[in-house]
Short mmCIF file of the N, C-alpha and C atoms (twelve columns), coordinates in Angstrom:
data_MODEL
# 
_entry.id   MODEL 
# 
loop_
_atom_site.group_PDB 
_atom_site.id 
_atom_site.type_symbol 
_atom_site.label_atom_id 
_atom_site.label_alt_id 
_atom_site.label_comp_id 
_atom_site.label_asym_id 
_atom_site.label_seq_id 
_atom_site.Cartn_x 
_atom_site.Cartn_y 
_atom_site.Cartn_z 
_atom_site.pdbx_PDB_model_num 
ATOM 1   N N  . UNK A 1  6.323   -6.230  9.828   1 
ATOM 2   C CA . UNK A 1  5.988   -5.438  8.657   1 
ATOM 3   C C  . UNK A 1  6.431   -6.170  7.390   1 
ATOM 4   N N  . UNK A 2  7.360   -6.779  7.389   1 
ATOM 5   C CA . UNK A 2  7.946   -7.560  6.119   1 
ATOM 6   C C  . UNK A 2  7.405   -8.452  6.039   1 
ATOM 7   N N  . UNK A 3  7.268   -9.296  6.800   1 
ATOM 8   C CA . UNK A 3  5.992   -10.297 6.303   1 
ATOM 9   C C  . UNK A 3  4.506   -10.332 5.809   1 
ATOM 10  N N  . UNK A 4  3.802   -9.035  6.112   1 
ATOM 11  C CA . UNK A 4  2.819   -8.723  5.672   1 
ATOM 12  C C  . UNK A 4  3.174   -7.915  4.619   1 
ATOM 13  N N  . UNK A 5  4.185   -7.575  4.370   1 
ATOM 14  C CA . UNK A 5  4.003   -6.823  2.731   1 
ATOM 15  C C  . UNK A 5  4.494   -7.508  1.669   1 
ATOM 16  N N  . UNK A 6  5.183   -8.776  1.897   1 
ATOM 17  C CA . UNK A 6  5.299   -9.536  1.623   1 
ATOM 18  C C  . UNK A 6  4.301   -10.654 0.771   1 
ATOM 19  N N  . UNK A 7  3.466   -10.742 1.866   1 
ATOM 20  C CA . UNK A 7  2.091   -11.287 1.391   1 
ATOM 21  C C  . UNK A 7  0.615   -10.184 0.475   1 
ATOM 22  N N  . UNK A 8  1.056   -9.752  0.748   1 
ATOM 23  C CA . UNK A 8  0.250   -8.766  -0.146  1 
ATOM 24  C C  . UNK A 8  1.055   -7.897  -1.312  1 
ATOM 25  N N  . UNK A 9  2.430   -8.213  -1.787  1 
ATOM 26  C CA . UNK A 9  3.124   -8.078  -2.349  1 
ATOM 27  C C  . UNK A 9  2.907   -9.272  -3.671  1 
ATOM 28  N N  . UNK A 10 2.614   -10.895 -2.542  1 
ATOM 29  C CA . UNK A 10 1.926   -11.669 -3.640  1 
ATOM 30  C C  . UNK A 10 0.479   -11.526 -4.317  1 
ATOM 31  N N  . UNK A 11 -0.271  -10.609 -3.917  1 
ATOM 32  C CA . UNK A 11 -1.704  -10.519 -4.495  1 
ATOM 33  C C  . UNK A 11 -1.467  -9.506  -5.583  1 
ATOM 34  N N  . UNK A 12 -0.745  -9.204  -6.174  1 
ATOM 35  C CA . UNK A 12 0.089   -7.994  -7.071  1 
ATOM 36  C C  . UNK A 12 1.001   -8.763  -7.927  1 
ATOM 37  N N  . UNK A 13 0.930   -8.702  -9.282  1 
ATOM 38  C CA . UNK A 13 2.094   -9.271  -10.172 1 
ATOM 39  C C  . UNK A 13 2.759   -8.130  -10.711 1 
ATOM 40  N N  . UNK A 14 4.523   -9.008  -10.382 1 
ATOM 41  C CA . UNK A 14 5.340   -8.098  -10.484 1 
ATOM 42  C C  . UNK A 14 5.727   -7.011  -9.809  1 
ATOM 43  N N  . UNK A 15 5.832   -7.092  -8.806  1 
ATOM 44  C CA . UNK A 15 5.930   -6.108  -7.367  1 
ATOM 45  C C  . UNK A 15 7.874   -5.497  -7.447  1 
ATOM 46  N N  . UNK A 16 7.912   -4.279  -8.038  1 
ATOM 47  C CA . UNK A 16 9.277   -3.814  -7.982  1 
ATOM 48  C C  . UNK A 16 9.679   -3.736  -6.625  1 
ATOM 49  N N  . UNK A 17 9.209   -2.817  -6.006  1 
ATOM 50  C CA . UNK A 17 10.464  -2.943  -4.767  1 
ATOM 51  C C  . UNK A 17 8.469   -1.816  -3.590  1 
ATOM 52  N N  . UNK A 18 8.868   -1.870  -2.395  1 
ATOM 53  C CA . UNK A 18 8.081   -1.170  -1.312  1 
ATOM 54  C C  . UNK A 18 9.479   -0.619  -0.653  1 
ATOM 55  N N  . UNK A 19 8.741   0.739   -0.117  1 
ATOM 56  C CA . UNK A 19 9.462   1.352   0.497   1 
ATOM 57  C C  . UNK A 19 8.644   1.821   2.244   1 
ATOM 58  N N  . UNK A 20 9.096   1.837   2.742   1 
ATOM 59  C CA . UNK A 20 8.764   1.902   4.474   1 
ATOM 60  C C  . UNK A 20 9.436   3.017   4.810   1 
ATOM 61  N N  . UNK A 21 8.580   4.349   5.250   1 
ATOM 62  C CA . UNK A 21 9.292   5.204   6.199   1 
ATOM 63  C C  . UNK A 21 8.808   5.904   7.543   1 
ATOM 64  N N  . UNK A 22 9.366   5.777   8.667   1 
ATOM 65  C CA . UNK A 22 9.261   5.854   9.343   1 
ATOM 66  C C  . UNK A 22 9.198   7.788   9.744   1 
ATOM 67  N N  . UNK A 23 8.341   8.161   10.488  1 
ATOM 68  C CA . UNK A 23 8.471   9.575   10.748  1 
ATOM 69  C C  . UNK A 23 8.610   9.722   12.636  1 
ATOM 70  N N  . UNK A 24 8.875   10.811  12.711  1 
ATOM 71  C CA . UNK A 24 8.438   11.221  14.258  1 
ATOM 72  C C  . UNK A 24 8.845   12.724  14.307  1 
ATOM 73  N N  . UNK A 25 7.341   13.197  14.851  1 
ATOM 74  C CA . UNK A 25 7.171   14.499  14.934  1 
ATOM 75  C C  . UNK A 25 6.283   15.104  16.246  1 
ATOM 76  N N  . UNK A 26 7.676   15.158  17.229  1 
ATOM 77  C CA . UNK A 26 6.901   15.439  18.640  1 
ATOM 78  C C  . UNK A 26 5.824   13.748  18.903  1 
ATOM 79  N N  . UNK A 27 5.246   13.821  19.767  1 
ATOM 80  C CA . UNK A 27 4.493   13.113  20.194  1 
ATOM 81  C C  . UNK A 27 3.961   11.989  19.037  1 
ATOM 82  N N  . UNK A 28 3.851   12.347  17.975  1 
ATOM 83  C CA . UNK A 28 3.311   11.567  16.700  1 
ATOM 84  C C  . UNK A 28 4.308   11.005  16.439  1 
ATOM 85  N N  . UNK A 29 3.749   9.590   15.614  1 
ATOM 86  C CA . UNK A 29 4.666   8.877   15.248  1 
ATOM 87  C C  . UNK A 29 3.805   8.958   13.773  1 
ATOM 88  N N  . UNK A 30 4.693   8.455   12.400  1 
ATOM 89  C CA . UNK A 30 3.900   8.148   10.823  1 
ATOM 90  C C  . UNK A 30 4.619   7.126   10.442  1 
ATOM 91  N N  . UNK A 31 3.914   6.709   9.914   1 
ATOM 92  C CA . UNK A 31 4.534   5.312   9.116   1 
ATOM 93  C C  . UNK A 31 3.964   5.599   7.387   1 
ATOM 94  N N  . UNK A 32 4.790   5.652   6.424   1 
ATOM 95  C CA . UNK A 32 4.531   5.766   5.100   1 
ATOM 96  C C  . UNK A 32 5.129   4.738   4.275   1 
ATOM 97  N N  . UNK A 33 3.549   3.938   3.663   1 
ATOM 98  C CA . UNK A 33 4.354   2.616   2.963   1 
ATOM 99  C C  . UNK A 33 3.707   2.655   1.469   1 
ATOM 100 N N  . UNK A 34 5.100   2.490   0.621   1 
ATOM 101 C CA . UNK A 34 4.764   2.985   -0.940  1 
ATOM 102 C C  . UNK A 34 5.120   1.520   -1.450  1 
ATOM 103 N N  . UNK A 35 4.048   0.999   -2.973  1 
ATOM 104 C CA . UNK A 35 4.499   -0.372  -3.245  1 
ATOM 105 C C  . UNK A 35 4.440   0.214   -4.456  1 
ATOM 106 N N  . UNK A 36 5.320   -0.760  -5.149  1 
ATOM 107 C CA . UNK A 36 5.238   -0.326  -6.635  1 
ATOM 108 C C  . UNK A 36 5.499   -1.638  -7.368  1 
ATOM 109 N N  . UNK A 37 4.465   -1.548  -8.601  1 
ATOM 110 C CA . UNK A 37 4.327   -2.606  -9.373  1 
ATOM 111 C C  . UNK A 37 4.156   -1.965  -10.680 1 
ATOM 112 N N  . UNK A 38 5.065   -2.115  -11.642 1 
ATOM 113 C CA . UNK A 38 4.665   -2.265  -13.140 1 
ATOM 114 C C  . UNK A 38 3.276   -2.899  -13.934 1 
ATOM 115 N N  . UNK A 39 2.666   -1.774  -14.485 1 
ATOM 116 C CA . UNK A 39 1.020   -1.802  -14.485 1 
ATOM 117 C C  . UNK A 39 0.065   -1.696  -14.123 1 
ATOM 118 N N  . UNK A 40 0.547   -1.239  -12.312 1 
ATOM 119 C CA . UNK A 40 -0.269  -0.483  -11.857 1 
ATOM 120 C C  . UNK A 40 0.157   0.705   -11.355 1 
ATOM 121 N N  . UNK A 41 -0.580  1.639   -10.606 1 
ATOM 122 C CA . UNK A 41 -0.357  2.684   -9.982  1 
ATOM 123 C C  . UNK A 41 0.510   2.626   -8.578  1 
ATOM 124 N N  . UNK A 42 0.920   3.773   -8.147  1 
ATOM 125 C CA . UNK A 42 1.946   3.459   -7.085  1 
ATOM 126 C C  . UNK A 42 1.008   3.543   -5.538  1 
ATOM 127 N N  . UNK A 43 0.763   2.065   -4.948  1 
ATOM 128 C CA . UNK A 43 0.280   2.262   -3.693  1 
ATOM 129 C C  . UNK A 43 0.878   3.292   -2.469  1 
ATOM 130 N N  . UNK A 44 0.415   4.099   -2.584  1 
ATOM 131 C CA . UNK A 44 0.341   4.648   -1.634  1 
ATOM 132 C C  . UNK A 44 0.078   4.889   0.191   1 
ATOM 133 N N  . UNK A 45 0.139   4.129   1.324   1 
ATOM 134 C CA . UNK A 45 -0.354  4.670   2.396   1 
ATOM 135 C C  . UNK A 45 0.408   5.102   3.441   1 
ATOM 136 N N  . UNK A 46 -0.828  5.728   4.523   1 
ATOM 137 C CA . UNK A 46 -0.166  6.254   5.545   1 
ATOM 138 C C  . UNK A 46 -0.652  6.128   6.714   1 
ATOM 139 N N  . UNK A 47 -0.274  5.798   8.324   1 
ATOM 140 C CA . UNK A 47 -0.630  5.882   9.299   1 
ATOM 141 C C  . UNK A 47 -0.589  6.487   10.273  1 
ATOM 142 N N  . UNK A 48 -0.964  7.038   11.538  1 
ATOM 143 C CA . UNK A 48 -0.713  8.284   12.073  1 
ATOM 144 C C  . UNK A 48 -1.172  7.436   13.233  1 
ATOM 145 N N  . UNK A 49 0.125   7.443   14.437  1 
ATOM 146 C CA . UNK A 49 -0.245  7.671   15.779  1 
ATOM 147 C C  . UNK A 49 0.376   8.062   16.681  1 
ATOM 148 N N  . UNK A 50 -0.082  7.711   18.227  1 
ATOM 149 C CA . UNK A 50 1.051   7.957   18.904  1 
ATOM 150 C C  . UNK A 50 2.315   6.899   19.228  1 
ATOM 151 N N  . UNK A 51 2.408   5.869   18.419  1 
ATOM 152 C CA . UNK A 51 3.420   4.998   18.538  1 
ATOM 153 C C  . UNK A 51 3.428   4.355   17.593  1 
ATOM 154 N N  . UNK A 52 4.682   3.899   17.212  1 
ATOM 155 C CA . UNK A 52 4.761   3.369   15.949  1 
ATOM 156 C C  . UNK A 52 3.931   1.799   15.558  1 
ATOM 157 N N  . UNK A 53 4.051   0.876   16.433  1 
ATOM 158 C CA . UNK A 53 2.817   -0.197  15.836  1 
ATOM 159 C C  . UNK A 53 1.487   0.187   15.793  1 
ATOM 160 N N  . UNK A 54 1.158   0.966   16.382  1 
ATOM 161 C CA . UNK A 54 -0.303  1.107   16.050  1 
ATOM 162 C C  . UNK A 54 -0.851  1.551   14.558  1 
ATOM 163 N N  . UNK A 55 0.816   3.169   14.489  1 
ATOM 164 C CA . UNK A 55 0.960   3.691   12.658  1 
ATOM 165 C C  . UNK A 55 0.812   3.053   11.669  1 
ATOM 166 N N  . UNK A 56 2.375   1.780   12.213  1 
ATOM 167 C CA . UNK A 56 2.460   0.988   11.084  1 
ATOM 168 C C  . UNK A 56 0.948   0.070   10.788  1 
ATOM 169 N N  . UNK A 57 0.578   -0.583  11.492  1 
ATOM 170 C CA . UNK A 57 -0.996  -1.411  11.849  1 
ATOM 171 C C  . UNK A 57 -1.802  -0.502  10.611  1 
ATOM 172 N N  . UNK A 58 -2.328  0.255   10.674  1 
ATOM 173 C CA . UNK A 58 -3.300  1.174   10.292  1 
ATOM 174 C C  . UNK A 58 -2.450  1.415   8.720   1 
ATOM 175 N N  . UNK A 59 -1.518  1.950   8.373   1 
ATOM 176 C CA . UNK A 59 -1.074  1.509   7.423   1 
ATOM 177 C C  . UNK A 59 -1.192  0.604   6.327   1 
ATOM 178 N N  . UNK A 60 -0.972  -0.453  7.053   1 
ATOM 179 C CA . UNK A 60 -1.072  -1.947  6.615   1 
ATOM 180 C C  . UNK A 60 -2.762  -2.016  6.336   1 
ATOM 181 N N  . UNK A 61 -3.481  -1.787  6.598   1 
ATOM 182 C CA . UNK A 61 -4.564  -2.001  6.529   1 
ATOM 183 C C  . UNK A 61 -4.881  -1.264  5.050   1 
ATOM 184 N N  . UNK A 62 -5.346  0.242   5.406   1 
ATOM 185 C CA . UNK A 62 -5.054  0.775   4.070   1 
ATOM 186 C C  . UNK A 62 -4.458  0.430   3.071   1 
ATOM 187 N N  . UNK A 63 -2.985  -0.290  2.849   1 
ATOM 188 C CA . UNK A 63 -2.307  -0.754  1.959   1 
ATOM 189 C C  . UNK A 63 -3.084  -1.908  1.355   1 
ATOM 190 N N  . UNK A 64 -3.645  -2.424  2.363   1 
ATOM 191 C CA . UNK A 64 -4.444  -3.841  1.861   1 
ATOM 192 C C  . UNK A 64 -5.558  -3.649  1.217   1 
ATOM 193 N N  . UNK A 65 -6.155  -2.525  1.479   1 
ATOM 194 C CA . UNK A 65 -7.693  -2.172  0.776   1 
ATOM 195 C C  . UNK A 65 -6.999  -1.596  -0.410  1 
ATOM 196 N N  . UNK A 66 -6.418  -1.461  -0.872  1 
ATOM 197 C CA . UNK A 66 -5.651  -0.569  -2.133  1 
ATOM 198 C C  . UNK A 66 -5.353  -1.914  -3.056  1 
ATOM 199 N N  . UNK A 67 -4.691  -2.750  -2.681  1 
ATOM 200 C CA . UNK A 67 -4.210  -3.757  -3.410  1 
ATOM 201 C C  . UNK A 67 -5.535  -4.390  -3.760  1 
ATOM 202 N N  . UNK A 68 -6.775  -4.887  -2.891  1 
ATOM 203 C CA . UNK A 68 -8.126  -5.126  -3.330  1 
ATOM 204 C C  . UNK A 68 -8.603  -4.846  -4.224  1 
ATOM 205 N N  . UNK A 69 -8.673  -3.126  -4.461  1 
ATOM 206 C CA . UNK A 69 -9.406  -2.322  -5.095  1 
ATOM 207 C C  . UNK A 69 -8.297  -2.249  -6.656  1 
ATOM 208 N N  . UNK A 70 -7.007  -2.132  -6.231  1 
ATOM 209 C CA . UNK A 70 -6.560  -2.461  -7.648  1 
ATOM 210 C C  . UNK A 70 -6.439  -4.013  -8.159  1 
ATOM 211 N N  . UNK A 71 -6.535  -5.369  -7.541  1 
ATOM 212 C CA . UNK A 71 -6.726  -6.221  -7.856  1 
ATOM 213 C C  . UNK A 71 -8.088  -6.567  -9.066  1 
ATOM 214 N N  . UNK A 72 -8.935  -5.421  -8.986  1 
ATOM 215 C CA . UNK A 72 -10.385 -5.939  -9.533  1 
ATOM 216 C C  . UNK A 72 -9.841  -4.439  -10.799 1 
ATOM 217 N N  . UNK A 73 -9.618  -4.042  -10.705 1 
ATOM 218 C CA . UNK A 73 -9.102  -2.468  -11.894 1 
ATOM 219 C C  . UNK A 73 -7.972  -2.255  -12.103 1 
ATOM 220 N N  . UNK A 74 -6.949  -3.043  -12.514 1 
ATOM 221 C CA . UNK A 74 -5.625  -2.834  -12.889 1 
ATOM 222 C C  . UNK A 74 -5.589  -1.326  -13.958 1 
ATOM 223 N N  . UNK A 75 -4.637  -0.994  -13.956 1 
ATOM 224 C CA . UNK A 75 -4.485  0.304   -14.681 1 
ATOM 225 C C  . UNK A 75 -4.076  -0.127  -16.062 1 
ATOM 226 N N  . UNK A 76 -4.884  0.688   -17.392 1 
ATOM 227 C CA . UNK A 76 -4.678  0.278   -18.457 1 
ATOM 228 C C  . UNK A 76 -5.801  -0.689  -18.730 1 
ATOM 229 N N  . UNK A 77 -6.668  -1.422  -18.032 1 
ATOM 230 C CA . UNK A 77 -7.918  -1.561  -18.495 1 
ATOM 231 C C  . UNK A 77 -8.640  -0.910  -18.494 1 
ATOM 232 N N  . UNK A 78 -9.564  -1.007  -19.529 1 
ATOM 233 C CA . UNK A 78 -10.734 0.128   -19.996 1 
ATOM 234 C C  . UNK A 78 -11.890 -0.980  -20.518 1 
ATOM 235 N N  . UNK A 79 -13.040 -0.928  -19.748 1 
ATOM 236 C CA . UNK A 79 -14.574 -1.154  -19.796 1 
ATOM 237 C C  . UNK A 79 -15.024 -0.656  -21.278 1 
ATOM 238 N N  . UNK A 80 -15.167 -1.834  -21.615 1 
ATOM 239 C CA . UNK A 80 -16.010 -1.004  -23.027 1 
ATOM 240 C C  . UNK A 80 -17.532 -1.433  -23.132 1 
ATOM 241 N N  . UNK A 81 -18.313 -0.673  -23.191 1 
ATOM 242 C CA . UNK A 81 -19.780 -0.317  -23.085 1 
ATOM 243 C C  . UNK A 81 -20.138 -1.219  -24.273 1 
ATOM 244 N N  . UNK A 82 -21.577 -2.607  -23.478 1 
ATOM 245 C CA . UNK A 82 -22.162 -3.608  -24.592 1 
ATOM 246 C C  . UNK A 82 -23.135 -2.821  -25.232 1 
ATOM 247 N N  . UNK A 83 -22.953 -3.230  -26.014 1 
ATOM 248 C CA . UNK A 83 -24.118 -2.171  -27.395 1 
ATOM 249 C C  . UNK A 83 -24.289 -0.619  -27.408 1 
ATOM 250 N N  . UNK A 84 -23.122 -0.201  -27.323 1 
ATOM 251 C CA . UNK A 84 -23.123 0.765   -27.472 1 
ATOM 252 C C  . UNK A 84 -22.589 1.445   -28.975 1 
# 
């Protein structure tokens, strides 16, 4: 897990700190991984299974499509309309 958030920690400037938490509830396992970077919004994800690598896995994934999607829309840019 630290090595992959790690690396996607570098596709993000200025990465304050990620937090990892682990759940278990009966049979379910959750994995909740929060990243936070100054200037953007706070990544958010979560994974749900019955064992914890699969949670964390699925997690990680989500986390990665987030960092994508804020890589191309950082927060605090605003589109301004040509000829308008």
């Amino acid at each position: 897990a630290t090595r992959a958030l790690r690396k996607m920690a570098q596709r993000l400037d200025r990465v304050v700190d990620v937090t990892v938490r682990f759940h278990q509830d009966g049979p379910t396992r959750r994995v909740e991984l929060r990243l936070n970077a100054p200037g953007h919004r706070d990544l958010i994800s979560e994974g749900v299974a019955r064992y914890y690598g699969p949670a964390l896995n699925t997690a990680l994934a989500h986390l990665e499509s987030q960092v994508g999607h804020e890589r191309q829309n950082p927060k605090g840019k605003v589109r301004r309309l040509v000829g308008a």
